[in-house]
JSON list of C-alpha atoms and ligand atoms in Angstrom, two decimals:
[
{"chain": "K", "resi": 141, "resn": "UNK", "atom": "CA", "xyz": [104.40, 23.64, 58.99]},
{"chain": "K", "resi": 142, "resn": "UNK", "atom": "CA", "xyz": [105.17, 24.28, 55.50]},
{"chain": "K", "resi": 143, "resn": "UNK", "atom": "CA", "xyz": [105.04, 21.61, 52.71]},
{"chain": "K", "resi": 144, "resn": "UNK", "atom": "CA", "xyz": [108.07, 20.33, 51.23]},
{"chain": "K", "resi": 145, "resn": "UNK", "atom": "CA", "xyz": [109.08, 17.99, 48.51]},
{"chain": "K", "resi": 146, "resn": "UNK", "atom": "CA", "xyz": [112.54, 16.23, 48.07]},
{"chain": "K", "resi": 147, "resn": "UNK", "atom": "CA", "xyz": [113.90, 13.53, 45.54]},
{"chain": "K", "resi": 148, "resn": "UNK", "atom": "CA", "xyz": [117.30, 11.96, 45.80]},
{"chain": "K", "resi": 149, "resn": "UNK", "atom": "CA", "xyz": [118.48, 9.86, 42.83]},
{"chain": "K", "resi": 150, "resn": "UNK", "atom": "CA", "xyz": [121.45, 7.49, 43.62]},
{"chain": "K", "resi": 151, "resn": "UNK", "atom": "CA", "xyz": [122.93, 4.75, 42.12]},
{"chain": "K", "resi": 152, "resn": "UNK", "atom": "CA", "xyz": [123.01, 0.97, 43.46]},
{"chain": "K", "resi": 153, "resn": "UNK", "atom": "CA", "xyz": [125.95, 0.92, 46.06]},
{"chain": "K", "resi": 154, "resn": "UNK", "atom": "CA", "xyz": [125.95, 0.35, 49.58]},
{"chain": "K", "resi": 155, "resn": "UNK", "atom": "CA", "xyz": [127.51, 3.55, 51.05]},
{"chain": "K", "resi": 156, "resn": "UNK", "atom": "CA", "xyz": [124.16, 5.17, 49.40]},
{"chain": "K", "resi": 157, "resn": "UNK", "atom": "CA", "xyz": [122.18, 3.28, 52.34]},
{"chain": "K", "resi": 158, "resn": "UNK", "atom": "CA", "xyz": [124.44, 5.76, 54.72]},
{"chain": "K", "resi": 159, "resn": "UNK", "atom": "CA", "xyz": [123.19, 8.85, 52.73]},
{"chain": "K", "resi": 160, "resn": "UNK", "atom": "CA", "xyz": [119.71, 7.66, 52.54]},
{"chain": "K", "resi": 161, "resn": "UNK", "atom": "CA", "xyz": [119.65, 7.46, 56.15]},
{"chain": "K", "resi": 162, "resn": "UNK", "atom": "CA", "xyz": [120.90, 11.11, 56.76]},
{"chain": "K", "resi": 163, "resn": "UNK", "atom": "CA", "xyz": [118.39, 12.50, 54.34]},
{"chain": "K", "resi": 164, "resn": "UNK", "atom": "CA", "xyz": [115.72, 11.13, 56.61]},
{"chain": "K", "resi": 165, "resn": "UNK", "atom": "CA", "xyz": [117.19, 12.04, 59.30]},
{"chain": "K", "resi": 166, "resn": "UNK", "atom": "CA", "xyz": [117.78, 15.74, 58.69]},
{"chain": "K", "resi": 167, "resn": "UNK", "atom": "CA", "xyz": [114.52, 16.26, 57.48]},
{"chain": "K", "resi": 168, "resn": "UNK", "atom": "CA", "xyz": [112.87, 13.92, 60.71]},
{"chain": "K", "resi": 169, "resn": "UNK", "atom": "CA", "xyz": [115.08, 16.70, 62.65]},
{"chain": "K", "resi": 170, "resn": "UNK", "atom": "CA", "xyz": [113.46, 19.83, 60.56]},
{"chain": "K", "resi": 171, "resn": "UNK", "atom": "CA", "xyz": [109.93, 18.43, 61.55]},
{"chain": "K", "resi": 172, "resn": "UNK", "atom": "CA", "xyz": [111.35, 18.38, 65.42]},
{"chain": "K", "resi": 173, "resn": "UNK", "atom": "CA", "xyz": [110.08, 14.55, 65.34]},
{"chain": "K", "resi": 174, "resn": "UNK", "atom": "CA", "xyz": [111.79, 13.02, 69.25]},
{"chain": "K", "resi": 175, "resn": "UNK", "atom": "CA", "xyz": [115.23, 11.49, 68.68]},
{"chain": "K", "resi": 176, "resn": "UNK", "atom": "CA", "xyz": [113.30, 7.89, 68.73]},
{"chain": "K", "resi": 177, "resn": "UNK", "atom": "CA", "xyz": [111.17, 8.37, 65.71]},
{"chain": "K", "resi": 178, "resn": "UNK", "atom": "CA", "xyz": [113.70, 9.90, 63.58]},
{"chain": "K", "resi": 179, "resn": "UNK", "atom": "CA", "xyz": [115.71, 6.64, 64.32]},
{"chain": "K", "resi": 180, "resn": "UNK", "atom": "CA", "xyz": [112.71, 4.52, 63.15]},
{"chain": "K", "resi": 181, "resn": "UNK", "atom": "CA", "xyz": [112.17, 6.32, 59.95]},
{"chain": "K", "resi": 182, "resn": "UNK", "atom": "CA", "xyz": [116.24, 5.93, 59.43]},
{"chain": "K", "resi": 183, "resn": "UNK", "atom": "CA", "xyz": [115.47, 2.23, 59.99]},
{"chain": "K", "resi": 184, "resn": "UNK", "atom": "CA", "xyz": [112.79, 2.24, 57.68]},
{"chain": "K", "resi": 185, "resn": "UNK", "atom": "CA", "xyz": [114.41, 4.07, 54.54]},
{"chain": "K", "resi": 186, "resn": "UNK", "atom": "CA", "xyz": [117.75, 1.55, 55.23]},
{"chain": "K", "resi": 187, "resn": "UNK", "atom": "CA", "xyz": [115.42, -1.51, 55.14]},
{"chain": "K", "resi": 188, "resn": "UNK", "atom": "CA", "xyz": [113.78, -0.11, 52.12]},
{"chain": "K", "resi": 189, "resn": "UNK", "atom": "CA", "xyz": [116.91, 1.35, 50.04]},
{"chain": "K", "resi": 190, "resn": "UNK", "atom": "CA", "xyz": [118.69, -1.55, 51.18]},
{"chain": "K", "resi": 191, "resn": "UNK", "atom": "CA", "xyz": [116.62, -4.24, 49.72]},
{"chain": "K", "resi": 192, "resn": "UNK", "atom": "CA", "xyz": [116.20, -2.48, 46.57]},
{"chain": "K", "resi": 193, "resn": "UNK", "atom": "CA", "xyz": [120.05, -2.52, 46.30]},
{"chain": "K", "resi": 194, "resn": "UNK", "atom": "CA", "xyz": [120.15, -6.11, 47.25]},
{"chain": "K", "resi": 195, "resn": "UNK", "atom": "CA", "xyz": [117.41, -8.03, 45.88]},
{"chain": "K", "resi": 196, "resn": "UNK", "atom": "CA", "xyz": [116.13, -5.47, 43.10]},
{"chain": "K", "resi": 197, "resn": "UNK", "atom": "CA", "xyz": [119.52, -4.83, 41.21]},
{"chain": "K", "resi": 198, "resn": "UNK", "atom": "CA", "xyz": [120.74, -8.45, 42.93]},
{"chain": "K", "resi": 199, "resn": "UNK", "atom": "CA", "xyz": [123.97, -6.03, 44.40]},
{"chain": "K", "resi": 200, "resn": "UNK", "atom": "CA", "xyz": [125.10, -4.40, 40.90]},
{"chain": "K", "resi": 201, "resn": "UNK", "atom": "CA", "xyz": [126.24, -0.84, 41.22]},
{"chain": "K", "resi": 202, "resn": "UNK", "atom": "CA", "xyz": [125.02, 0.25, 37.84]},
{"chain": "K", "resi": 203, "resn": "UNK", "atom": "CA", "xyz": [121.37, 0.86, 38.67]},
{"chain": "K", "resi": 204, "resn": "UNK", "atom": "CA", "xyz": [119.54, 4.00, 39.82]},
{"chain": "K", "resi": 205, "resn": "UNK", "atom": "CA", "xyz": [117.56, 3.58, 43.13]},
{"chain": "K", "resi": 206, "resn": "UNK", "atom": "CA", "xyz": [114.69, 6.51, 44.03]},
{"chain": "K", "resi": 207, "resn": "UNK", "atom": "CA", "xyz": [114.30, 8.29, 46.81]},
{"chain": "K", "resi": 208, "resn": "UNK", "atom": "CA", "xyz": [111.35, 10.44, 47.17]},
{"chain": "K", "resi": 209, "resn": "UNK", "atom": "CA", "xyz": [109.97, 12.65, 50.48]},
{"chain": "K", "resi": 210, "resn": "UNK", "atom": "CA", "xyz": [107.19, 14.37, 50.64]},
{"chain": "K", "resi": 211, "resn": "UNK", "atom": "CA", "xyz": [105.83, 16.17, 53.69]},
{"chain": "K", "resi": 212, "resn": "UNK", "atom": "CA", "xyz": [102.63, 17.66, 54.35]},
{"chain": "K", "resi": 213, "resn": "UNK", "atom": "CA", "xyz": [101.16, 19.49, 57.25]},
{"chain": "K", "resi": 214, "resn": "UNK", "atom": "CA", "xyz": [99.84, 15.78, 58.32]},
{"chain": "K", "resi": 215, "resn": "UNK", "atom": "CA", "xyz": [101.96, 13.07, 56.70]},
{"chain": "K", "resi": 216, "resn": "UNK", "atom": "CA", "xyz": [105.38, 12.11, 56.29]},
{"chain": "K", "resi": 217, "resn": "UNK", "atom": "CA", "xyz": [105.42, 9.81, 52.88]},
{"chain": "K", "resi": 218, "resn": "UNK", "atom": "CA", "xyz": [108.53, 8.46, 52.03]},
{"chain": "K", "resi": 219, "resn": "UNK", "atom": "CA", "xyz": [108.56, 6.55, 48.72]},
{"chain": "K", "resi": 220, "resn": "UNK", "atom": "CA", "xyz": [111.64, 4.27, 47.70]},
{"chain": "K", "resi": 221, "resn": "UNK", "atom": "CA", "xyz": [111.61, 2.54, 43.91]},
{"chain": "K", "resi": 222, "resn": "UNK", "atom": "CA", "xyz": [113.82, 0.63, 41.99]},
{"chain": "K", "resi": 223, "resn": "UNK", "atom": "CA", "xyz": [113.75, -0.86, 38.10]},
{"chain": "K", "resi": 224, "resn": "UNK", "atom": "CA", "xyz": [115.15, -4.21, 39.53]},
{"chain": "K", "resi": 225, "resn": "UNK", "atom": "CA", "xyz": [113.50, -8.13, 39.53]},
{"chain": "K", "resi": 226, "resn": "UNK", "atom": "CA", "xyz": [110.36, -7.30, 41.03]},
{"chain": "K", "resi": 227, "resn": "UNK", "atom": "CA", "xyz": [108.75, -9.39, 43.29]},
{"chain": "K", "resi": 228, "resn": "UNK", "atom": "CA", "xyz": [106.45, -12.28, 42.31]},
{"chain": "K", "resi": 229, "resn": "UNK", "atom": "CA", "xyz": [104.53, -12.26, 45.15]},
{"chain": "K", "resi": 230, "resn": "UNK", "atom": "CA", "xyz": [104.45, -9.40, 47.54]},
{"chain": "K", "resi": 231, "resn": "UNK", "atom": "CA", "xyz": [101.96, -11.31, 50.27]},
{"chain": "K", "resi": 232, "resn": "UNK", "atom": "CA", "xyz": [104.37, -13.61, 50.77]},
{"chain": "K", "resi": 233, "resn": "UNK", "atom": "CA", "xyz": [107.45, -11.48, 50.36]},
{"chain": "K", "resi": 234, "resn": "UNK", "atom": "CA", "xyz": [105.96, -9.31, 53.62]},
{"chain": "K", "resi": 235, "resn": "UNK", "atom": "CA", "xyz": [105.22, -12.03, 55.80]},
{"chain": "K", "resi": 236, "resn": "UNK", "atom": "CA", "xyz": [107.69, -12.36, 59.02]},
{"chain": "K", "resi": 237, "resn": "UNK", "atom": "CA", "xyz": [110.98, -13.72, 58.19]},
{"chain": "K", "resi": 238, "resn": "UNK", "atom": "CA", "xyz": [110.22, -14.77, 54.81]},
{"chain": "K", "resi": 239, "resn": "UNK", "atom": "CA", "xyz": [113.43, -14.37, 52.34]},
{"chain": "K", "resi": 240, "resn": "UNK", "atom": "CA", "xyz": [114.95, -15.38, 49.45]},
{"chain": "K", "resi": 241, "resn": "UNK", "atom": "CA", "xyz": [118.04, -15.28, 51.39]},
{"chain": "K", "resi": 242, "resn": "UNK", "atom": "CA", "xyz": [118.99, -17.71, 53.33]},
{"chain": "K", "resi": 243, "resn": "UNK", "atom": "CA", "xyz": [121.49, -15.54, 54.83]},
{"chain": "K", "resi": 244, "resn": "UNK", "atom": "CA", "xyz": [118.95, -13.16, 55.55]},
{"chain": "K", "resi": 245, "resn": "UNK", "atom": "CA", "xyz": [116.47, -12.74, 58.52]},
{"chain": "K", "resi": 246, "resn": "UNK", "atom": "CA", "xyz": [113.59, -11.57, 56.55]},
{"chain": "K", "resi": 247, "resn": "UNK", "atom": "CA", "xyz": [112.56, -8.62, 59.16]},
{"chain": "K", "resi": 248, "resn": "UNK", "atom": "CA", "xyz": [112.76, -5.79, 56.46]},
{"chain": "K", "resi": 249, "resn": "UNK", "atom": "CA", "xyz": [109.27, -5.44, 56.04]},
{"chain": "K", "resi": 250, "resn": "UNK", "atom": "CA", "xyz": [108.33, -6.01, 59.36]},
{"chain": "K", "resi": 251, "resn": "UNK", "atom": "CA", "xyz": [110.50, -3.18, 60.16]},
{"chain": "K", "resi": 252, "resn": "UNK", "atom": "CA", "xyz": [108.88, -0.88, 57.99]},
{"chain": "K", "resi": 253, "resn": "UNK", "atom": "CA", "xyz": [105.77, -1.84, 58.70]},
{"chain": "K", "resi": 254, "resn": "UNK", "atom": "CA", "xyz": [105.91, -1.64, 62.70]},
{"chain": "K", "resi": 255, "resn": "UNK", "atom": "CA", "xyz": [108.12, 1.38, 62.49]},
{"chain": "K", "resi": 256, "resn": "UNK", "atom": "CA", "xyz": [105.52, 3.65, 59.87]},
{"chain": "K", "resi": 257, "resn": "UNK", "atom": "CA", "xyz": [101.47, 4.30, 59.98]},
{"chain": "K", "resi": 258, "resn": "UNK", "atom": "CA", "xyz": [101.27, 2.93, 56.24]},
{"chain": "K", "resi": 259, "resn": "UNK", "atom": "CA", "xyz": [103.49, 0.62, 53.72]},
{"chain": "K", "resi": 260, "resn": "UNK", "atom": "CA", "xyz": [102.50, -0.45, 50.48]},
{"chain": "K", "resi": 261, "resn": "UNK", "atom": "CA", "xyz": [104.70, -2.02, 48.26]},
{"chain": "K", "resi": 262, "resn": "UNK", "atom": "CA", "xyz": [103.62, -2.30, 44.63]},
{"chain": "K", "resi": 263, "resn": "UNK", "atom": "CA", "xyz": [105.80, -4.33, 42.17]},
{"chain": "K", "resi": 264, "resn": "UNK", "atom": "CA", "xyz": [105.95, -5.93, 38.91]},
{"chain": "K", "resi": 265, "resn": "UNK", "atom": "CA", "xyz": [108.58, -8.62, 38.31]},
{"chain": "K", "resi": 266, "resn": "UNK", "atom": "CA", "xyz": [110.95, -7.76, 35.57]},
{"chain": "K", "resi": 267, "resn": "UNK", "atom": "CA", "xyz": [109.71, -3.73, 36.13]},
{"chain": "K", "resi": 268, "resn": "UNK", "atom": "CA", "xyz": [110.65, -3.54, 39.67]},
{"chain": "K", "resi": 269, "resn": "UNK", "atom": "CA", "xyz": [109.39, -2.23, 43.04]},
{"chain": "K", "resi": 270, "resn": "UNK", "atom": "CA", "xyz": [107.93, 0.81, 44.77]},
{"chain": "K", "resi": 271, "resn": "UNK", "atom": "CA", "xyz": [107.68, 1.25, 48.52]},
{"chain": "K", "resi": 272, "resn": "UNK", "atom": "CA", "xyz": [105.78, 3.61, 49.72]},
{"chain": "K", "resi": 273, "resn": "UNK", "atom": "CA", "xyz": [105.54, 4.80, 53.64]},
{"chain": "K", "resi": 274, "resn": "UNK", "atom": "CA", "xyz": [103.40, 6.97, 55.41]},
{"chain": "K", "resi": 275, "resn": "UNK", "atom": "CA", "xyz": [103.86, 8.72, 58.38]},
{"chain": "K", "resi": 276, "resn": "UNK", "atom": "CA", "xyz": [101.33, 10.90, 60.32]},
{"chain": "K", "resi": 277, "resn": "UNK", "atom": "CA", "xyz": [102.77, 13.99, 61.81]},
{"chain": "K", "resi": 278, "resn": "UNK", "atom": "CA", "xyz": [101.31, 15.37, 65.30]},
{"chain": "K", "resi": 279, "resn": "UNK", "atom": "CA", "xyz": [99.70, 18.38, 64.26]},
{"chain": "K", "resi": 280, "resn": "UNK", "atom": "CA", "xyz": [101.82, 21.35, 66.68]},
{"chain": "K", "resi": 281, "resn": "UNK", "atom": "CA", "xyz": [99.98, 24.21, 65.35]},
{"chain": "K", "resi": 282, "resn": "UNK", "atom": "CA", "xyz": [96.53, 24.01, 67.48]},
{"chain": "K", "resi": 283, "resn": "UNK", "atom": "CA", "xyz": [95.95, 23.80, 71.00]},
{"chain": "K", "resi": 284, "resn": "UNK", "atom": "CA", "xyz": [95.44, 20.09, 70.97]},
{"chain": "K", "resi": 285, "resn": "UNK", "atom": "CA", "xyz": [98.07, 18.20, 71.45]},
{"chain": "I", "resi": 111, "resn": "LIG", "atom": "P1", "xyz": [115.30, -9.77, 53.71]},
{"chain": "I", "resi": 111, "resn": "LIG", "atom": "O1", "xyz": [115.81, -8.54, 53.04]},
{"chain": "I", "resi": 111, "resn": "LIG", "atom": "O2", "xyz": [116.01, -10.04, 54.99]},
{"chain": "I", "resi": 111, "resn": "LIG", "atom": "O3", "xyz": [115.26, -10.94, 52.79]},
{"chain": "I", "resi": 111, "resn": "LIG", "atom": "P2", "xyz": [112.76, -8.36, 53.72]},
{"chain": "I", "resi": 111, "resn": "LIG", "atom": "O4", "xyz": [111.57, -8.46, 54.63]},
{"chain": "I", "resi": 111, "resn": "LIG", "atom": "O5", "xyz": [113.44, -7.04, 53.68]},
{"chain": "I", "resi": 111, "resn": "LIG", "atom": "O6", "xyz": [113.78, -9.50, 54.16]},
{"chain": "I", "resi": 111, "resn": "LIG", "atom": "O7", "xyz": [112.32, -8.77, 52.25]},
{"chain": "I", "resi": 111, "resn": "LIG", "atom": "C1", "xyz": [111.70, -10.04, 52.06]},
{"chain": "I", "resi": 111, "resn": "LIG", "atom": "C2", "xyz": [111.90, -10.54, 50.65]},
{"chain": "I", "resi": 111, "resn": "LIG", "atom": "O8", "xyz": [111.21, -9.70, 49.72]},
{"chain": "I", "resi": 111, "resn": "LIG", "atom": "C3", "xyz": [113.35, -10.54, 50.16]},
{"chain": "I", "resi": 111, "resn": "LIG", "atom": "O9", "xyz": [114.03, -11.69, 50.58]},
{"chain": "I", "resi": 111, "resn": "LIG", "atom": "C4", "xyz": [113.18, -10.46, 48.65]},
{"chain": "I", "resi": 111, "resn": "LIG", "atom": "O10", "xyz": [112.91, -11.73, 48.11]},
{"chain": "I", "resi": 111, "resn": "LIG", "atom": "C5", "xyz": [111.91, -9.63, 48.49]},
{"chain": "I", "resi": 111, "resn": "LIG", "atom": "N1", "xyz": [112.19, -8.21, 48.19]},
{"chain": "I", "resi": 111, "resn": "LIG", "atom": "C6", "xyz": [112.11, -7.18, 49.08]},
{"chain": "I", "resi": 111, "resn": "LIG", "atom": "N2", "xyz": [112.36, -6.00, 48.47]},
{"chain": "I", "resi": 111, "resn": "LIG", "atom": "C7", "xyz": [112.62, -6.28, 47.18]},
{"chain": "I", "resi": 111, "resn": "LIG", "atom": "C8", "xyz": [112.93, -5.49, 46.03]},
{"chain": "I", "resi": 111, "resn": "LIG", "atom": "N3", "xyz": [113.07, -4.15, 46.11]},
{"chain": "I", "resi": 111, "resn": "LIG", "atom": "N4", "xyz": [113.10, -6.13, 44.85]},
{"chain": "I", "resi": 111, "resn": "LIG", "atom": "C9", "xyz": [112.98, -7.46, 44.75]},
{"chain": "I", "resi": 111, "resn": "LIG", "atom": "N5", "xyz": [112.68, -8.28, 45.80]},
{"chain": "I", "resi": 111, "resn": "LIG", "atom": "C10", "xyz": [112.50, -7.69, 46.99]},
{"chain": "I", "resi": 112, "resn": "LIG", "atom": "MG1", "xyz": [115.50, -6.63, 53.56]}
]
């Protein structure tokens, strides 16, 4: 499996999430991940993108969200940043159906986190907010399985 690096730089809009998602998904499909994971990780990078639309840039369409993949012959990282709000406290911010939101049903990182091997999500109010998700490939290239 070769190594392989992508970035995609979009700005702060909603029909982004869509374009996010197919990103993932075409290069889930590349790695020959089963249709069920590649429908996590789409999951994932929505839930990720989307809240750095929403609650980083507070739904303004002038900001730049990141989108950064990087796969390895073992690992899958997907890292998502903004330059929004930040979050004050992250500990809390993870915990099951915690939001700011009341709309909202607080399952984003929940999502991510049952859905990837690793999430860490560093952030700096007023800076903003970088997820970053790990996924461990099944190594195809040895007998083992
Ligand atoms: P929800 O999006 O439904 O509120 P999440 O689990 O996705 O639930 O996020 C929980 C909370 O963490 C959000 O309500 C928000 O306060 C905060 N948050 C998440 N991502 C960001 C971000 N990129 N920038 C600022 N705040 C965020
Ligand atoms: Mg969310």
């Amino acid at each position: 499996m070769k190594s392989n690096q992508l970035a995609l730089t979009f700005s702060s809009i909603a029909e982004n999430v869509g374009i996010a998602r197919l990103l993932i998904a075409s290069v889930g499909a590349q790695l020959d991940l089963p249709l069920n994971d590649i429908e996590e990780l789409k999951v994932a990078v929505s839930e990720a993108v989307s809240n750095a639309i929403i609650h980083g840039y507070h739904n303004r369409s002038n900001h730049i969200v990141y989108l950064e993949l990087e796969v390895t012959d073992s690992t899958l990282k997907i890292v998502v940043k903004d330059e929004g709000c930040g979050i004050p406290n992250v500990e809390q911010a993870m915990q099951p159906a915690f939001s700011t939101d009341p709309e909202r049903m607080g399952l984003g990182f929940v999502f991510m986190q049952s859905f990837m091997d690793d999430l860490q999500v560093d952030s700096t109010v007023d800076i903003g907010t970088t997820v970053t998700m790990k996924k461990q490939l099944k190594q195809t290239s040895n007998a083992s399985h």
